[in-house]
Amino acid sequence: MDFGSINPVLLLASVMVSATPILLAAMGEMVVERSGVLNLGVEGMMITGAVVGFAVAVNSGSAWPGFLAAAAASALLSMTFGILTQVFLSNQVATGLGLTLAGLGLSSLIGKPYEGMKSPTLPKLDLGPLSDLPTVGRMLFSHDLMVYLSLLLVAAVWAMLKWTRAGLILRAAGENHDAAHALGYKVVRIRLAAIAFGGACAGLGGAYLSLVRVPQWTEGMTAGAGWIALAIVVFASWRPWRVLVGAYLFGGVTVLQLNLQAAGAKVPVALLSASPYLVTILVLVIISARGAHAAPGSLGRPFHASQ
Amino acid sequence: MIALEKRPQPSRLWTVLAPLVAVALTMMVGGAMFAALGSDPVEAIRTIFWDPLFNPQFSGYSRPQLLVKAGPLILIAIGLSLGFRAGIWNIGAEGQYIIGAICGAGAGLALYPSGSALVFPLMILAGGLGGWAWAMIPAFFKTRFGTNEILVSLMLVYVAEAILASVSSGLLRNPEGRGFPGSRNLAQWDAAANRELIAGTGLHWGVVAALVAVIFAYVLLTRHIHGYNIRLSGEAPRAARFSGVNPARVVVFCLGTAGALAGLAGLFEVAGPAGQISIDFNSGYGFTAIIVAFLGRLHPVGILLAGLLMALTYIGGELAQLMLGVPGASIQLFQGMLLFFLLGVDVFTNYRLRIGRREVA
């Protein structure tokens, strides 16, 4: 048991990198759920983003086209979910699961020729004097651009939901879609836009996994990250800053257990590798035990504007 | 102006027609997908759906495999359908399947090398109890704290996979296996093996259990008060509460049954076709069973037929991979498309297409 081999600075730095894909996906899903739609297909959208991002990055030689293509592809995929649930009024849980399964199959299909390849990745930023700070500089200020963009996304979504008219309309569609419809807001269009946004964010998260975090393409590489993102939205009570906390908590546990495994801890490997999921269950239970759930009022209910 | 108008009650025609239309649409779009992948679409569809059953060159091997693949799917899907009808989304069937297999195999291996006739029944009991217990975790949290069962049961799938990895290299590892992970081969140990009852048909005890489950579910849903309560809880939850249905009991019953059936499916699989507990003996049946449940419209007989259809796509997919070089992942996409098309076509069961404006009365 060699605790000395775990470098706390590196550990904390890797927490930010580990949390970013889940943060991106969870933010997108939070917006979707605030608009009243339960999209269980986050895993499928993330892995599609991962494979498309990887493929485009390899073919174009740079990572940024990969990210853009990933966002676009996942948004497109999420539109199938959107049309099925909003226009064809299908069951949201079943359609979301179908999206996950279809996304997993699609990504395996697309990714076959790309297995084992190396892709262009994002460079670590050098923020001048900030990066040169003794330990904090390494931990917080020497990451790639996507990490900071994800934090910016949290702030932007929070500001939009809290202070803009568009955010208010989105929340209205999520709380009571009949009232929003009566006021004249196009609930279906709002939800479709939210679903596309959620898809784009999940795609970005997946692309971050395959282009920066790992960075490689392997079949099934998201390993449940999409489901974790869903869980984080629930235990953040659908609030942006709490999603940030949740994503970093999960990223932290994942990184910690990997480091403990590498350092040869006396804890059984099965317990360590299952620990992120067990912690998620624990936090979910604690949150629901505390009572008021703050879920959007119309979450999961199909909307049909009867004439 | 094309609009959807709610029907006064679900259309009986479309309840039966929707899956058929969905299969037809999937064949067409799937054919287009295969064409895009470079294979002849008609040949690909024929290889997947027709050849495994009727082509004399392959059917000798493929036809028995149909029941082998369909058995666990039907067994798990029956359990899931009860929960889905009541609005209880058990997504963790894969985890319950794994834990049931581990418990059943563990119980059997603890008695190795006994030749007693009680070994197999004991394994069945242990497998069912294992799956039941694993499903009781989300049930407990849902009834006690109101925790979302989708997320808890799904997280437990990953925990179950971690336990499986640990157990195949540790607790249940074959002492005579020369250090390779994986348990003893249960299919080769007579007292524990899950053999075919009629040779060459693939009809092993798991398939028998699946058929019994179909009958049991049909009787439960149509004749028993419990089945009525389950259906009521799903269709009209407030009416159910007014009529005195205890929601906690429905949750525990549905999740417990689903867990037990999934655990049994796992046990039958590991004592028969898969043979041993290994790190990757589970082939995603828990998730495919969700598709089977929906494809069968949550009705026991529908699930029976849907399970056979899904098994056909599995076997046909393997055949297409072998004969036409079609990638294996395309079959998973095919199955996902089938679910999508079914969910899309299902709208016509509850809604009618209205073209033009409705006259003001």
mmCIF file of C-alpha atoms in Angstrom, chain B residues 48-336:
data_model
loop_
_atom_site.group_PDB
_atom_site.id
_atom_site.type_symbol
_atom_site.label_atom_id
_atom_site.label_comp_id
_atom_site.label_asym_id
_atom_site.label_seq_id
_atom_site.Cartn_x
_atom_site.Cartn_y
_atom_site.Cartn_z
ATOM 1 C CA ILE B 48 -31.783 -12.351 -41.139
ATOM 2 C CA PHE B 49 -35.440 -13.338 -41.195
ATOM 3 C CA TRP B 50 -35.938 -16.222 -43.560
ATOM 4 C CA ASP B 51 -32.755 -18.286 -43.740
ATOM 5 C CA PRO B 52 -32.344 -19.227 -40.072
ATOM 6 C CA LEU B 53 -35.721 -20.924 -40.091
ATOM 7 C CA PHE B 54 -36.227 -22.296 -43.563
ATOM 8 C CA ASN B 55 -32.953 -22.493 -45.439
ATOM 9 C CA PRO B 56 -31.907 -26.185 -45.296
ATOM 10 C CA GLN B 57 -28.241 -25.250 -45.115
ATOM 11 C CA PHE B 58 -28.509 -23.321 -41.841
ATOM 12 C CA SER B 59 -31.778 -24.185 -40.169
ATOM 13 C CA GLY B 60 -30.454 -27.353 -38.589
ATOM 14 C CA TYR B 61 -28.200 -25.237 -36.403
ATOM 15 C CA SER B 62 -30.257 -22.074 -36.212
ATOM 16 C CA ARG B 63 -33.718 -23.360 -35.353
ATOM 17 C CA PRO B 64 -32.765 -24.778 -31.929
ATOM 18 C CA GLN B 65 -30.874 -21.576 -31.192
ATOM 19 C CA LEU B 66 -34.162 -19.699 -31.590
ATOM 20 C CA LEU B 67 -35.600 -21.114 -28.382
ATOM 21 C CA VAL B 68 -32.262 -20.857 -26.586
ATOM 22 C CA LYS B 69 -32.092 -17.128 -27.295
ATOM 23 C CA ALA B 70 -35.821 -16.490 -26.893
ATOM 24 C CA GLY B 71 -36.204 -18.225 -23.524
ATOM 25 C CA PRO B 72 -34.337 -15.736 -21.324
ATOM 26 C CA LEU B 73 -35.701 -12.791 -23.297
ATOM 27 C CA ILE B 74 -39.301 -13.881 -22.769
ATOM 28 C CA LEU B 75 -38.743 -14.761 -19.116
ATOM 29 C CA ILE B 76 -37.208 -11.384 -18.282
ATOM 30 C CA ALA B 77 -39.665 -9.447 -20.437
ATOM 31 C CA ILE B 78 -42.686 -10.992 -18.698
ATOM 32 C CA GLY B 79 -41.365 -9.758 -15.374
ATOM 33 C CA LEU B 80 -40.597 -6.326 -16.781
ATOM 34 C CA SER B 81 -44.018 -6.016 -18.416
ATOM 35 C CA LEU B 82 -45.808 -6.279 -15.078
ATOM 36 C CA GLY B 83 -43.805 -3.350 -13.751
ATOM 37 C CA PHE B 84 -44.094 -1.299 -16.931
ATOM 38 C CA ARG B 85 -47.869 -1.689 -16.877
ATOM 39 C CA ALA B 86 -47.893 -0.186 -13.394
ATOM 40 C CA GLY B 87 -45.526 2.620 -14.335
ATOM 41 C CA ILE B 88 -42.622 1.046 -12.442
ATOM 42 C CA TRP B 89 -39.571 1.265 -14.644
ATOM 43 C CA ASN B 90 -37.183 -1.551 -13.800
ATOM 44 C CA ILE B 91 -34.202 -0.861 -16.042
ATOM 45 C CA GLY B 92 -31.817 -2.944 -13.963
ATOM 46 C CA ALA B 93 -32.937 -6.361 -15.212
ATOM 47 C CA GLU B 94 -29.397 -7.008 -16.447
ATOM 48 C CA GLY B 95 -28.053 -6.632 -12.924
ATOM 49 C CA GLN B 96 -30.734 -8.925 -11.491
ATOM 50 C CA TYR B 97 -29.898 -11.455 -14.208
ATOM 51 C CA ILE B 98 -26.214 -11.388 -13.255
ATOM 52 C CA ILE B 99 -26.801 -11.640 -9.511
ATOM 53 C CA GLY B 100 -29.301 -14.468 -9.980
ATOM 54 C CA ALA B 101 -26.747 -16.364 -12.034
ATOM 55 C CA ILE B 102 -24.034 -15.792 -9.422
ATOM 56 C CA CYS B 103 -26.239 -16.882 -6.518
ATOM 57 C CA GLY B 104 -27.576 -19.923 -8.335
ATOM 58 C CA ALA B 105 -24.180 -21.027 -9.574
ATOM 59 C CA GLY B 106 -22.660 -20.343 -6.176
ATOM 60 C CA ALA B 107 -25.276 -22.471 -4.448
ATOM 61 C CA GLY B 108 -24.628 -25.276 -6.880
ATOM 62 C CA LEU B 109 -20.841 -25.071 -6.734
ATOM 63 C CA ALA B 110 -20.971 -25.151 -2.934
ATOM 64 C CA LEU B 111 -22.309 -28.687 -3.283
ATOM 65 C CA TYR B 112 -19.803 -29.847 -5.892
ATOM 66 C CA PRO B 113 -19.267 -32.744 -6.706
ATOM 67 C CA SER B 114 -22.534 -34.102 -5.340
ATOM 68 C CA GLY B 115 -24.721 -36.039 -7.752
ATOM 69 C CA SER B 116 -27.947 -35.431 -5.812
ATOM 70 C CA ALA B 117 -31.133 -34.648 -7.700
ATOM 71 C CA LEU B 118 -31.729 -31.740 -5.330
ATOM 72 C CA VAL B 119 -28.802 -29.698 -6.637
ATOM 73 C CA PHE B 120 -30.606 -28.264 -9.671
ATOM 74 C CA PRO B 121 -33.806 -27.295 -7.803
ATOM 75 C CA LEU B 122 -31.650 -25.671 -5.132
ATOM 76 C CA MET B 123 -29.819 -23.685 -7.774
ATOM 77 C CA ILE B 124 -33.120 -22.561 -9.281
ATOM 78 C CA LEU B 125 -34.318 -21.417 -5.868
ATOM 79 C CA ALA B 126 -31.064 -19.589 -5.150
ATOM 80 C CA GLY B 127 -31.083 -17.918 -8.558
ATOM 81 C CA GLY B 128 -34.623 -16.672 -8.139
ATOM 82 C CA LEU B 129 -33.946 -15.428 -4.626
ATOM 83 C CA GLY B 130 -30.739 -13.698 -5.701
ATOM 84 C CA GLY B 131 -32.468 -11.795 -8.473
ATOM 85 C CA TRP B 132 -35.398 -11.014 -6.170
ATOM 86 C CA ALA B 133 -33.102 -9.632 -3.492
ATOM 87 C CA TRP B 134 -31.189 -7.467 -5.957
ATOM 88 C CA ALA B 135 -34.486 -6.009 -7.173
ATOM 89 C CA MET B 136 -35.601 -5.389 -3.601
ATOM 90 C CA ILE B 137 -32.921 -2.708 -3.250
ATOM 91 C CA PRO B 138 -34.585 -0.248 -5.662
ATOM 92 C CA ALA B 139 -37.971 -1.400 -4.336
ATOM 93 C CA PHE B 140 -36.993 -0.578 -0.762
ATOM 94 C CA PHE B 141 -35.599 2.824 -1.670
ATOM 95 C CA LYS B 142 -38.638 3.662 -3.776
ATOM 96 C CA THR B 143 -41.208 2.700 -1.175
ATOM 97 C CA ARG B 144 -39.322 4.102 1.798
ATOM 98 C CA PHE B 145 -37.776 7.278 0.359
ATOM 99 C CA GLY B 146 -39.417 7.777 -3.019
ATOM 100 C CA THR B 147 -36.087 7.369 -4.831
ATOM 101 C CA ASN B 148 -36.348 7.038 -8.600
ATOM 102 C CA GLU B 149 -36.144 3.312 -9.367
ATOM 103 C CA ILE B 150 -34.836 3.864 -12.889
ATOM 104 C CA LEU B 151 -31.568 5.306 -11.640
ATOM 105 C CA VAL B 152 -31.059 3.020 -8.649
ATOM 106 C CA SER B 153 -31.728 -0.178 -10.608
ATOM 107 C CA LEU B 154 -29.457 1.015 -13.412
ATOM 108 C CA MET B 155 -26.574 1.913 -11.081
ATOM 109 C CA LEU B 156 -26.935 -1.540 -9.571
ATOM 110 C CA VAL B 157 -26.287 -3.061 -13.005
ATOM 111 C CA TYR B 158 -22.780 -1.607 -12.921
ATOM 112 C CA VAL B 159 -22.321 -2.744 -9.331
ATOM 113 C CA ALA B 160 -23.444 -6.244 -10.358
ATOM 114 C CA GLU B 161 -20.926 -6.259 -13.195
ATOM 115 C CA ALA B 162 -18.173 -5.301 -10.752
ATOM 116 C CA ILE B 163 -19.269 -8.130 -8.437
ATOM 117 C CA LEU B 164 -19.286 -10.535 -11.393
ATOM 118 C CA ALA B 165 -15.738 -9.584 -12.345
ATOM 119 C CA SER B 166 -14.603 -10.050 -8.755
ATOM 120 C CA VAL B 167 -16.408 -13.371 -8.306
ATOM 121 C CA SER B 168 -15.213 -14.961 -11.551
ATOM 122 C CA SER B 169 -11.597 -14.299 -10.645
ATOM 123 C CA GLY B 170 -11.964 -14.963 -6.957
ATOM 124 C CA LEU B 171 -14.726 -16.633 -5.029
ATOM 125 C CA LEU B 172 -16.179 -18.849 -7.733
ATOM 126 C CA ARG B 173 -13.036 -19.414 -9.749
ATOM 127 C CA ASN B 174 -12.457 -22.958 -10.894
ATOM 128 C CA PRO B 175 -9.651 -24.421 -8.739
ATOM 129 C CA GLU B 176 -8.795 -26.753 -11.591
ATOM 130 C CA GLY B 177 -8.939 -24.004 -14.167
ATOM 131 C CA ARG B 178 -5.192 -23.365 -14.293
ATOM 132 C CA GLY B 179 -5.526 -19.766 -13.171
ATOM 133 C CA PHE B 180 -7.983 -18.640 -15.837
ATOM 134 C CA PRO B 181 -10.936 -16.597 -14.565
ATOM 135 C CA GLY B 182 -14.304 -18.320 -14.710
ATOM 136 C CA SER B 183 -16.067 -20.936 -12.674
ATOM 137 C CA ARG B 184 -16.388 -24.628 -13.264
ATOM 138 C CA ASN B 185 -18.413 -25.545 -16.284
ATOM 139 C CA LEU B 186 -21.878 -26.213 -14.895
ATOM 140 C CA ALA B 187 -23.239 -27.534 -18.170
ATOM 141 C CA GLN B 188 -20.829 -30.458 -17.950
ATOM 142 C CA TRP B 189 -21.714 -31.420 -14.383
ATOM 143 C CA ASP B 190 -24.758 -33.701 -14.665
ATOM 144 C CA ALA B 191 -26.470 -32.720 -11.415
ATOM 145 C CA ALA B 192 -26.431 -29.029 -12.260
ATOM 146 C CA ALA B 193 -26.684 -28.994 -16.027
ATOM 147 C CA ASN B 194 -29.594 -27.321 -17.726
ATOM 148 C CA ARG B 195 -30.079 -29.800 -20.543
ATOM 149 C CA GLU B 196 -32.466 -29.857 -23.473
ATOM 150 C CA LEU B 197 -35.640 -31.815 -22.766
ATOM 151 C CA ILE B 198 -36.139 -32.753 -26.397
ATOM 152 C CA ALA B 199 -32.817 -33.057 -28.156
ATOM 153 C CA GLY B 200 -32.258 -30.741 -31.090
ATOM 154 C CA THR B 201 -34.986 -28.228 -30.260
ATOM 155 C CA GLY B 202 -33.137 -26.033 -27.793
ATOM 156 C CA LEU B 203 -36.000 -26.538 -25.322
ATOM 157 C CA HIS B 204 -34.137 -26.349 -22.041
ATOM 158 C CA TRP B 205 -35.612 -25.745 -18.592
ATOM 159 C CA GLY B 206 -35.305 -22.013 -19.066
ATOM 160 C CA VAL B 207 -37.607 -22.119 -22.076
ATOM 161 C CA VAL B 208 -40.079 -24.219 -20.098
ATOM 162 C CA ALA B 209 -39.937 -21.637 -17.317
ATOM 163 C CA ALA B 210 -40.555 -18.890 -19.874
ATOM 164 C CA LEU B 211 -43.686 -20.649 -21.178
ATOM 165 C CA VAL B 212 -44.938 -21.179 -17.629
ATOM 166 C CA ALA B 213 -44.292 -17.499 -16.924
ATOM 167 C CA VAL B 214 -46.322 -16.478 -19.981
ATOM 168 C CA ILE B 215 -49.301 -18.522 -18.777
ATOM 169 C CA PHE B 216 -48.901 -17.292 -15.209
ATOM 170 C CA ALA B 217 -48.717 -13.655 -16.322
ATOM 171 C CA TYR B 218 -51.753 -14.038 -18.570
ATOM 172 C CA VAL B 219 -53.846 -15.508 -15.768
ATOM 173 C CA LEU B 220 -52.559 -12.911 -13.309
ATOM 174 C CA LEU B 221 -53.327 -9.951 -15.533
ATOM 175 C CA THR B 222 -56.717 -11.081 -16.775
ATOM 176 C CA ARG B 223 -58.197 -13.063 -13.889
ATOM 177 C CA HIS B 224 -56.550 -12.068 -10.625
ATOM 178 C CA ILE B 225 -57.197 -9.012 -8.503
ATOM 179 C CA HIS B 226 -53.449 -8.362 -8.229
ATOM 180 C CA GLY B 227 -53.206 -8.121 -11.997
ATOM 181 C CA TYR B 228 -56.161 -5.787 -12.055
ATOM 182 C CA ASN B 229 -54.528 -3.599 -9.422
ATOM 183 C CA ILE B 230 -51.305 -3.502 -11.424
ATOM 184 C CA ARG B 231 -53.099 -2.426 -14.572
ATOM 185 C CA LEU B 232 -55.126 0.122 -12.656
ATOM 186 C CA SER B 233 -52.052 1.644 -10.997
ATOM 187 C CA GLY B 234 -50.577 2.259 -14.393
ATOM 188 C CA GLU B 235 -53.617 3.566 -16.189
ATOM 189 C CA ALA B 236 -55.295 5.580 -13.439
ATOM 190 C CA PRO B 237 -53.124 5.983 -10.346
ATOM 191 C CA ARG B 238 -55.583 8.178 -8.461
ATOM 192 C CA ALA B 239 -58.466 5.801 -9.090
ATOM 193 C CA ALA B 240 -56.239 3.012 -7.822
ATOM 194 C CA ARG B 241 -55.539 4.895 -4.600
ATOM 195 C CA PHE B 242 -59.220 5.603 -4.085
ATOM 196 C CA SER B 243 -60.035 1.959 -4.609
ATOM 197 C CA GLY B 244 -57.614 0.971 -1.873
ATOM 198 C CA VAL B 245 -54.642 -0.327 -3.826
ATOM 199 C CA ASN B 246 -51.511 -0.108 -1.668
ATOM 200 C CA PRO B 247 -48.904 1.453 -3.997
ATOM 201 C CA ALA B 248 -45.985 0.130 -1.962
ATOM 202 C CA ARG B 249 -47.277 -3.436 -2.349
ATOM 203 C CA VAL B 250 -47.567 -3.017 -6.114
ATOM 204 C CA VAL B 251 -43.994 -1.690 -6.302
ATOM 205 C CA VAL B 252 -42.588 -4.526 -4.210
ATOM 206 C CA PHE B 253 -44.562 -7.162 -6.103
ATOM 207 C CA CYS B 254 -43.641 -5.910 -9.570
ATOM 208 C CA LEU B 255 -39.975 -5.310 -8.856
ATOM 209 C CA GLY B 256 -39.707 -8.553 -6.924
ATOM 210 C CA THR B 257 -41.286 -10.637 -9.674
ATOM 211 C CA ALA B 258 -39.167 -8.982 -12.339
ATOM 212 C CA GLY B 259 -36.040 -9.570 -10.266
ATOM 213 C CA ALA B 260 -36.881 -13.189 -9.555
ATOM 214 C CA LEU B 261 -37.636 -13.960 -13.196
ATOM 215 C CA ALA B 262 -34.485 -12.199 -14.372
ATOM 216 C CA GLY B 263 -32.469 -14.103 -11.780
ATOM 217 C CA LEU B 264 -33.988 -17.376 -12.972
ATOM 218 C CA ALA B 265 -33.140 -16.482 -16.558
ATOM 219 C CA GLY B 266 -29.560 -15.845 -15.470
ATOM 220 C CA LEU B 267 -29.345 -19.168 -13.667
ATOM 221 C CA PHE B 268 -30.760 -21.138 -16.602
ATOM 222 C CA GLU B 269 -28.377 -19.387 -18.948
ATOM 223 C CA VAL B 270 -25.298 -20.031 -16.850
ATOM 224 C CA ALA B 271 -26.186 -23.680 -16.202
ATOM 225 C CA GLY B 272 -26.938 -24.302 -19.853
ATOM 226 C CA PRO B 273 -25.948 -22.325 -22.924
ATOM 227 C CA ALA B 274 -23.263 -20.152 -21.305
ATOM 228 C CA GLY B 275 -21.956 -22.977 -19.153
ATOM 229 C CA GLN B 276 -19.934 -21.071 -16.588
ATOM 230 C CA ILE B 277 -19.754 -17.856 -14.610
ATOM 231 C CA SER B 278 -17.268 -15.715 -16.496
ATOM 232 C CA ILE B 279 -16.606 -12.000 -16.660
ATOM 233 C CA ASP B 280 -18.695 -11.514 -19.761
ATOM 234 C CA PHE B 281 -21.275 -14.278 -19.862
ATOM 235 C CA ASN B 282 -24.091 -11.707 -19.878
ATOM 236 C CA SER B 283 -25.047 -10.693 -23.387
ATOM 237 C CA GLY B 284 -27.272 -7.716 -22.706
ATOM 238 C CA TYR B 285 -30.458 -9.777 -22.374
ATOM 239 C CA GLY B 286 -31.678 -7.510 -19.599
ATOM 240 C CA PHE B 287 -31.749 -4.532 -21.933
ATOM 241 C CA THR B 288 -33.019 -6.353 -25.010
ATOM 242 C CA ALA B 289 -35.871 -7.690 -22.875
ATOM 243 C CA ILE B 290 -37.069 -4.106 -22.511
ATOM 244 C CA ILE B 291 -37.462 -3.926 -26.288
ATOM 245 C CA VAL B 292 -39.218 -7.313 -26.238
ATOM 246 C CA ALA B 293 -41.631 -6.108 -23.565
ATOM 247 C CA PHE B 294 -42.635 -3.051 -25.577
ATOM 248 C CA LEU B 295 -42.721 -4.888 -28.872
ATOM 249 C CA GLY B 296 -45.129 -7.367 -27.257
ATOM 250 C CA ARG B 297 -47.340 -4.449 -26.141
ATOM 251 C CA LEU B 298 -46.804 -5.536 -22.511
ATOM 252 C CA HIS B 299 -49.166 -8.482 -23.165
ATOM 253 C CA PRO B 300 -47.925 -12.012 -22.282
ATOM 254 C CA VAL B 301 -48.802 -13.563 -25.639
ATOM 255 C CA GLY B 302 -47.390 -10.552 -27.473
ATOM 256 C CA ILE B 303 -44.183 -10.890 -25.480
ATOM 257 C CA LEU B 304 -43.945 -14.551 -26.451
ATOM 258 C CA LEU B 305 -44.136 -13.643 -30.132
ATOM 259 C CA ALA B 306 -41.890 -10.602 -29.750
ATOM 260 C CA GLY B 307 -39.291 -12.680 -27.919
ATOM 261 C CA LEU B 308 -39.214 -15.168 -30.773
ATOM 262 C CA LEU B 309 -38.872 -12.307 -33.262
ATOM 263 C CA MET B 310 -35.986 -10.722 -31.352
ATOM 264 C CA ALA B 311 -34.265 -14.083 -31.045
ATOM 265 C CA LEU B 312 -34.649 -14.414 -34.795
ATOM 266 C CA THR B 313 -32.920 -11.053 -35.322
ATOM 267 C CA TYR B 314 -30.064 -12.192 -33.063
ATOM 268 C CA ILE B 315 -29.565 -15.451 -34.910
ATOM 269 C CA GLY B 316 -30.185 -13.904 -38.308
ATOM 270 C CA GLY B 317 -27.714 -11.202 -37.397
ATOM 271 C CA GLU B 318 -25.037 -13.760 -36.573
ATOM 272 C CA LEU B 319 -25.777 -15.499 -39.864
ATOM 273 C CA ALA B 320 -25.592 -12.229 -41.798
ATOM 274 C CA GLN B 321 -22.299 -11.455 -40.082
ATOM 275 C CA LEU B 322 -20.968 -14.845 -41.150
ATOM 276 C CA MET B 323 -22.315 -15.030 -44.671
ATOM 277 C CA LEU B 324 -22.445 -11.406 -45.799
ATOM 278 C CA GLY B 325 -19.806 -9.729 -43.666
ATOM 279 C CA VAL B 326 -22.344 -7.351 -42.183
ATOM 280 C CA PRO B 327 -20.928 -5.751 -39.006
ATOM 281 C CA GLY B 328 -22.306 -7.143 -35.737
ATOM 282 C CA ALA B 329 -23.196 -3.742 -34.334
ATOM 283 C CA SER B 330 -25.668 -3.175 -37.161
ATOM 284 C CA ILE B 331 -27.974 -5.739 -35.570
ATOM 285 C CA GLN B 332 -28.078 -3.751 -32.343
ATOM 286 C CA LEU B 333 -28.955 -0.688 -34.413
ATOM 287 C CA PHE B 334 -31.605 -2.750 -36.192
ATOM 288 C CA GLN B 335 -33.173 -3.718 -32.860
ATOM 289 C CA GLY B 336 -33.092 -0.108 -31.657
#
